Amino acid sequence: MTTSMPAAPFADPAPAPRLERAAAALTAHGFTVEILDDAAAARTRVKELIPEGASVFTGASETLRLSGIDEDINGSGRYESVKARSTTMDRTTRLGEIWRMIACPDVVVGSVAAVTETGSLVAASASGSQLAGYSGAAARAIWIVGAQKVVPDLGTALRRVEDHCLPLENARAMKAYGQPSALNRLLILNAEPHPGRGTVLLLREAIGY
């Protein structure tokens, strides 16, 4: 007789010791890490980190939407919103220019699907629009990450992407666009070779997927 193992509780916030292990490992790998209480604190911190007038691209993210950070960046007029500008451009004749704007802003802001206690960030995308900036094209990157996204290792992170994040994103995409999402591109950031470029705001609460 065999018994199946219960699914990992990918929606449960990680306790403080796990957050601290992840933060220490990320710091050792060149990322700047701050552990904050909640999304409200992250919202305030993002405003402090990004200078007024900077060009900013926000990756599609429930974390950014729910926290209000997406609206702060794209609707406040405080920054040069790459997303807002790109929506006014003809995607048939200026697609290459749009992709260059998206890839190389002053700051890219988003989230990731998982953070490992061994110090890696895992991001998944259907289009890949945010991944160039995440991986190094943007001058600076800021990731806001809920406590439920902290997992022990890379194998668990990949399971989280497929078993937890993708079904939720599929449901959102069907409602918003009438078609499912897809795990077309996966980015694993094991280290930040340029200290000070990548900042992880690791929250004590769960938010987003």
Tab-separated table of C-alpha atoms in Angstrom:
chain	number	residue	atom	x	y	z
A	1	MET	CA	0.000	0.000	0.000
A	2	THR	CA	1.316	3.454	-0.915
A	3	THR	CA	0.280	6.813	0.401
A	4	SER	CA	0.642	10.131	-1.363
A	5	MET	CA	2.575	12.942	0.251
A	6	PRO	CA	0.572	16.067	1.077
A	7	ALA	CA	1.111	19.060	-1.162
A	8	ALA	CA	3.550	21.676	0.091
A	9	PRO	CA	1.692	24.566	1.786
A	10	PHE	CA	2.812	27.127	-0.769
A	11	ALA	CA	0.333	29.747	0.477
A	12	ASP	CA	1.552	29.753	4.088
A	13	PRO	CA	3.932	32.538	5.198
A	14	ALA	CA	7.376	31.267	6.132
A	15	PRO	CA	8.301	31.783	9.790
A	16	ALA	CA	10.942	34.284	10.844
A	17	PRO	CA	13.919	31.855	10.933
A	18	ARG	CA	13.328	30.841	7.306
A	19	LEU	CA	13.008	34.469	6.203
A	20	GLU	CA	16.273	35.242	7.952
A	21	ARG	CA	18.055	32.288	6.320
A	22	ALA	CA	16.855	33.368	2.894
A	23	ALA	CA	17.882	36.970	3.553
A	24	ALA	CA	21.344	35.932	4.731
A	25	ALA	CA	21.891	33.697	1.695
A	26	LEU	CA	20.702	36.368	-0.750
A	27	THR	CA	22.962	38.928	0.904
A	28	ALA	CA	25.919	36.551	0.574
A	29	HIS	CA	25.091	36.302	-3.137
A	30	GLY	CA	25.290	40.059	-3.721
A	31	PHE	CA	21.648	41.101	-3.318
A	32	THR	CA	20.577	43.894	-0.993
A	33	VAL	CA	17.861	42.515	1.290
A	34	GLU	CA	15.451	44.196	3.668
A	35	ILE	CA	12.913	42.288	5.766
A	36	LEU	CA	9.774	44.412	6.183
A	37	ASP	CA	6.581	43.830	8.117
A	38	ASP	CA	4.026	44.157	5.330
A	39	ALA	CA	3.036	45.489	1.911
A	40	ALA	CA	2.383	48.966	3.301
A	41	ALA	CA	5.985	49.165	4.486
A	42	ALA	CA	7.181	47.961	1.081
A	43	ARG	CA	5.068	50.596	-0.642
A	44	THR	CA	6.723	53.320	1.426
A	45	ARG	CA	10.190	51.850	0.883
A	46	VAL	CA	9.789	51.659	-2.898
A	47	LYS	CA	8.991	55.379	-2.985
A	48	GLU	CA	12.192	56.023	-1.032
A	49	LEU	CA	14.313	53.826	-3.291
A	50	ILE	CA	13.236	55.218	-6.673
A	51	PRO	CA	14.173	58.831	-7.485
A	52	GLU	CA	11.459	61.039	-8.907
A	53	GLY	CA	11.604	61.198	-12.702
A	54	ALA	CA	13.296	57.819	-13.136
A	55	SER	CA	12.133	55.583	-15.957
A	56	VAL	CA	10.451	52.575	-14.333
A	57	PHE	CA	9.009	49.372	-15.754
A	58	THR	CA	6.706	47.251	-13.606
A	59	GLY	CA	6.466	43.551	-14.345
A	60	ALA	CA	2.995	42.012	-14.261
A	61	SER	CA	2.505	41.114	-10.619
A	62	GLU	CA	-0.384	40.526	-8.250
A	63	THR	CA	1.950	41.625	-5.453
A	64	LEU	CA	2.388	45.040	-7.059
A	65	ARG	CA	-1.323	45.357	-7.841
A	66	LEU	CA	-2.571	44.372	-4.400
A	67	SER	CA	-0.012	46.501	-2.557
A	68	GLY	CA	-0.778	49.638	-4.565
A	69	ILE	CA	2.808	49.845	-5.826
A	70	ASP	CA	1.757	49.365	-9.450
A	71	GLU	CA	-0.581	52.356	-9.266
A	72	ASP	CA	2.016	54.425	-7.405
A	73	ILE	CA	4.485	53.932	-10.236
A	74	ASN	CA	2.274	53.925	-13.308
A	75	GLY	CA	-0.471	56.328	-12.262
A	76	SER	CA	1.071	58.899	-9.959
A	77	GLY	CA	3.048	60.936	-12.502
A	78	ARG	CA	6.048	60.809	-10.177
A	79	TYR	CA	8.038	58.603	-12.554
A	80	GLU	CA	8.466	58.047	-16.271
A	81	SER	CA	6.248	54.984	-16.588
A	82	VAL	CA	7.566	52.691	-19.308
A	83	LYS	CA	4.335	50.698	-19.228
A	84	ALA	CA	2.169	53.795	-19.719
A	85	ARG	CA	4.339	55.100	-22.540
A	86	SER	CA	4.490	51.751	-24.341
A	87	THR	CA	0.687	51.507	-24.502
A	88	THR	CA	0.625	54.646	-26.688
A	89	MET	CA	3.072	53.202	-29.223
A	90	ASP	CA	2.197	51.217	-32.352
A	91	ARG	CA	3.196	47.613	-31.717
A	92	THR	CA	3.395	46.869	-35.433
A	93	THR	CA	5.906	49.556	-36.383
A	94	ARG	CA	7.661	50.215	-33.035
A	95	LEU	CA	7.790	46.813	-31.365
A	96	GLY	CA	11.583	46.751	-31.238
A	97	GLU	CA	11.659	50.157	-29.555
A	98	ILE	CA	9.050	49.029	-27.036
A	99	TRP	CA	11.086	45.965	-26.104
A	100	ARG	CA	14.238	48.048	-25.668
A	101	MET	CA	12.364	50.447	-23.362
A	102	ILE	CA	10.997	47.549	-21.330
A	103	ALA	CA	14.372	45.815	-21.071
A	104	CYS	CA	16.524	48.806	-20.111
A	105	PRO	CA	14.716	51.197	-17.751
A	106	ASP	CA	16.430	52.968	-14.898
A	107	VAL	CA	14.518	50.672	-12.536
A	108	VAL	CA	12.504	47.484	-12.993
A	109	VAL	CA	10.084	46.652	-10.190
A	110	GLY	CA	8.282	43.352	-9.735
A	111	SER	CA	8.125	40.149	-7.786
A	112	VAL	CA	9.226	36.556	-8.225
A	113	ALA	CA	7.528	33.193	-7.933
A	114	ALA	CA	9.907	31.849	-5.296
A	115	VAL	CA	12.901	32.680	-3.125
A	116	THR	CA	15.070	29.864	-1.824
A	117	GLU	CA	16.719	29.640	1.562
A	118	THR	CA	19.907	28.912	-0.377
A	119	GLY	CA	19.806	32.386	-1.945
A	120	SER	CA	18.181	32.167	-5.388
A	121	LEU	CA	15.289	34.046	-6.977
A	122	VAL	CA	12.988	32.248	-9.425
A	123	ALA	CA	10.815	34.207	-11.872
A	124	ALA	CA	8.376	32.761	-14.401
A	125	SER	CA	6.736	34.487	-17.364
A	126	ALA	CA	4.543	33.827	-20.375
A	127	SER	CA	5.920	36.726	-22.458
A	128	GLY	CA	9.300	37.314	-20.817
A	129	SER	CA	8.771	41.077	-20.776
A	130	GLN	CA	10.208	41.577	-17.304
A	131	LEU	CA	12.990	39.025	-17.467
A	132	ALA	CA	15.598	41.012	-19.404
A	133	GLY	CA	15.429	43.800	-16.839
A	134	TYR	CA	15.499	41.338	-13.959
A	135	SER	CA	18.560	39.545	-15.280
A	136	GLY	CA	20.721	42.627	-15.732
A	137	ALA	CA	19.574	44.984	-18.500
A	138	ALA	CA	17.863	47.408	-16.107
A	139	ALA	CA	20.183	49.667	-14.131
A	140	ARG	CA	18.415	48.655	-10.898
A	141	ALA	CA	15.931	45.972	-9.909
A	142	ILE	CA	13.558	45.881	-6.950
A	143	TRP	CA	11.582	42.763	-6.044
A	144	ILE	CA	8.781	42.740	-3.449
A	145	VAL	CA	8.306	39.209	-2.153
A	146	GLY	CA	5.642	37.827	0.174
A	147	ALA	CA	6.657	35.433	2.957
A	148	GLN	CA	4.763	32.524	1.375
A	149	LYS	CA	7.239	32.477	-1.518
A	150	VAL	CA	10.206	31.397	0.602
A	151	VAL	CA	11.039	27.726	0.013
A	152	PRO	CA	13.944	25.499	1.100
A	153	ASP	CA	15.645	24.869	-2.247
A	154	LEU	CA	15.497	25.172	-6.018
A	155	GLY	CA	13.596	21.921	-6.560
A	156	THR	CA	10.832	23.103	-4.247
A	157	ALA	CA	10.852	26.494	-5.965
A	158	LEU	CA	10.199	24.890	-9.351
A	159	ARG	CA	7.370	22.829	-7.883
A	160	ARG	CA	5.895	25.999	-6.448
A	161	VAL	CA	5.950	27.620	-9.885
A	162	GLU	CA	4.191	24.725	-11.616
A	163	ASP	CA	1.854	23.468	-8.902
A	164	HIS	CA	0.849	26.721	-7.232
A	165	CYS	CA	1.612	29.837	-9.300
A	166	LEU	CA	0.694	28.616	-12.769
A	167	PRO	CA	-2.865	27.458	-11.923
A	168	LEU	CA	-3.586	30.780	-10.210
A	169	GLU	CA	-2.154	32.778	-13.101
A	170	ASN	CA	-4.114	30.648	-15.564
A	171	ALA	CA	-7.337	31.529	-13.765
A	172	ARG	CA	-6.449	35.227	-13.747
A	173	ALA	CA	-5.493	35.227	-17.437
A	174	MET	CA	-8.697	33.438	-18.440
A	175	LYS	CA	-10.755	36.053	-16.623
A	176	ALA	CA	-8.741	39.002	-17.931
A	177	TYR	CA	-7.878	37.892	-21.479
A	178	GLY	CA	-10.033	34.858	-22.232
A	179	GLN	CA	-7.012	32.591	-22.629
A	180	PRO	CA	-4.722	30.663	-20.275
A	181	SER	CA	-1.220	31.662	-19.292
A	182	ALA	CA	1.838	29.523	-19.998
A	183	LEU	CA	5.173	28.777	-18.400
A	184	ASN	CA	7.121	29.859	-21.474
A	185	ARG	CA	10.150	31.383	-19.781
A	186	LEU	CA	11.838	30.701	-16.473
A	187	LEU	CA	14.636	32.802	-14.958
A	188	ILE	CA	16.801	31.705	-12.027
A	189	LEU	CA	18.963	34.381	-10.417
A	190	ASN	CA	21.616	32.685	-8.303
A	191	ALA	CA	23.613	35.822	-7.551
A	192	GLU	CA	23.859	39.535	-8.288
A	193	PRO	CA	27.318	40.247	-9.743
A	194	HIS	CA	26.902	44.012	-9.292
A	195	PRO	CA	26.293	44.697	-5.584
A	196	GLY	CA	23.698	47.405	-5.040
A	197	ARG	CA	21.847	46.732	-8.293
A	198	GLY	CA	19.285	44.210	-7.018
A	199	THR	CA	17.150	44.854	-3.927
A	200	VAL	CA	14.807	42.281	-2.400
A	201	LEU	CA	12.109	43.565	-0.049
A	202	LEU	CA	11.166	40.415	1.804
A	203	LEU	CA	7.861	40.722	3.668
A	204	ARG	CA	6.755	38.976	6.827
A	205	GLU	CA	3.224	38.651	5.421
A	206	ALA	CA	1.854	36.744	2.441
A	207	ILE	CA	0.793	38.741	-0.615
A	208	GLY	CA	0.277	37.792	-4.259
A	209	TYR	CA	0.659	34.225	-5.515
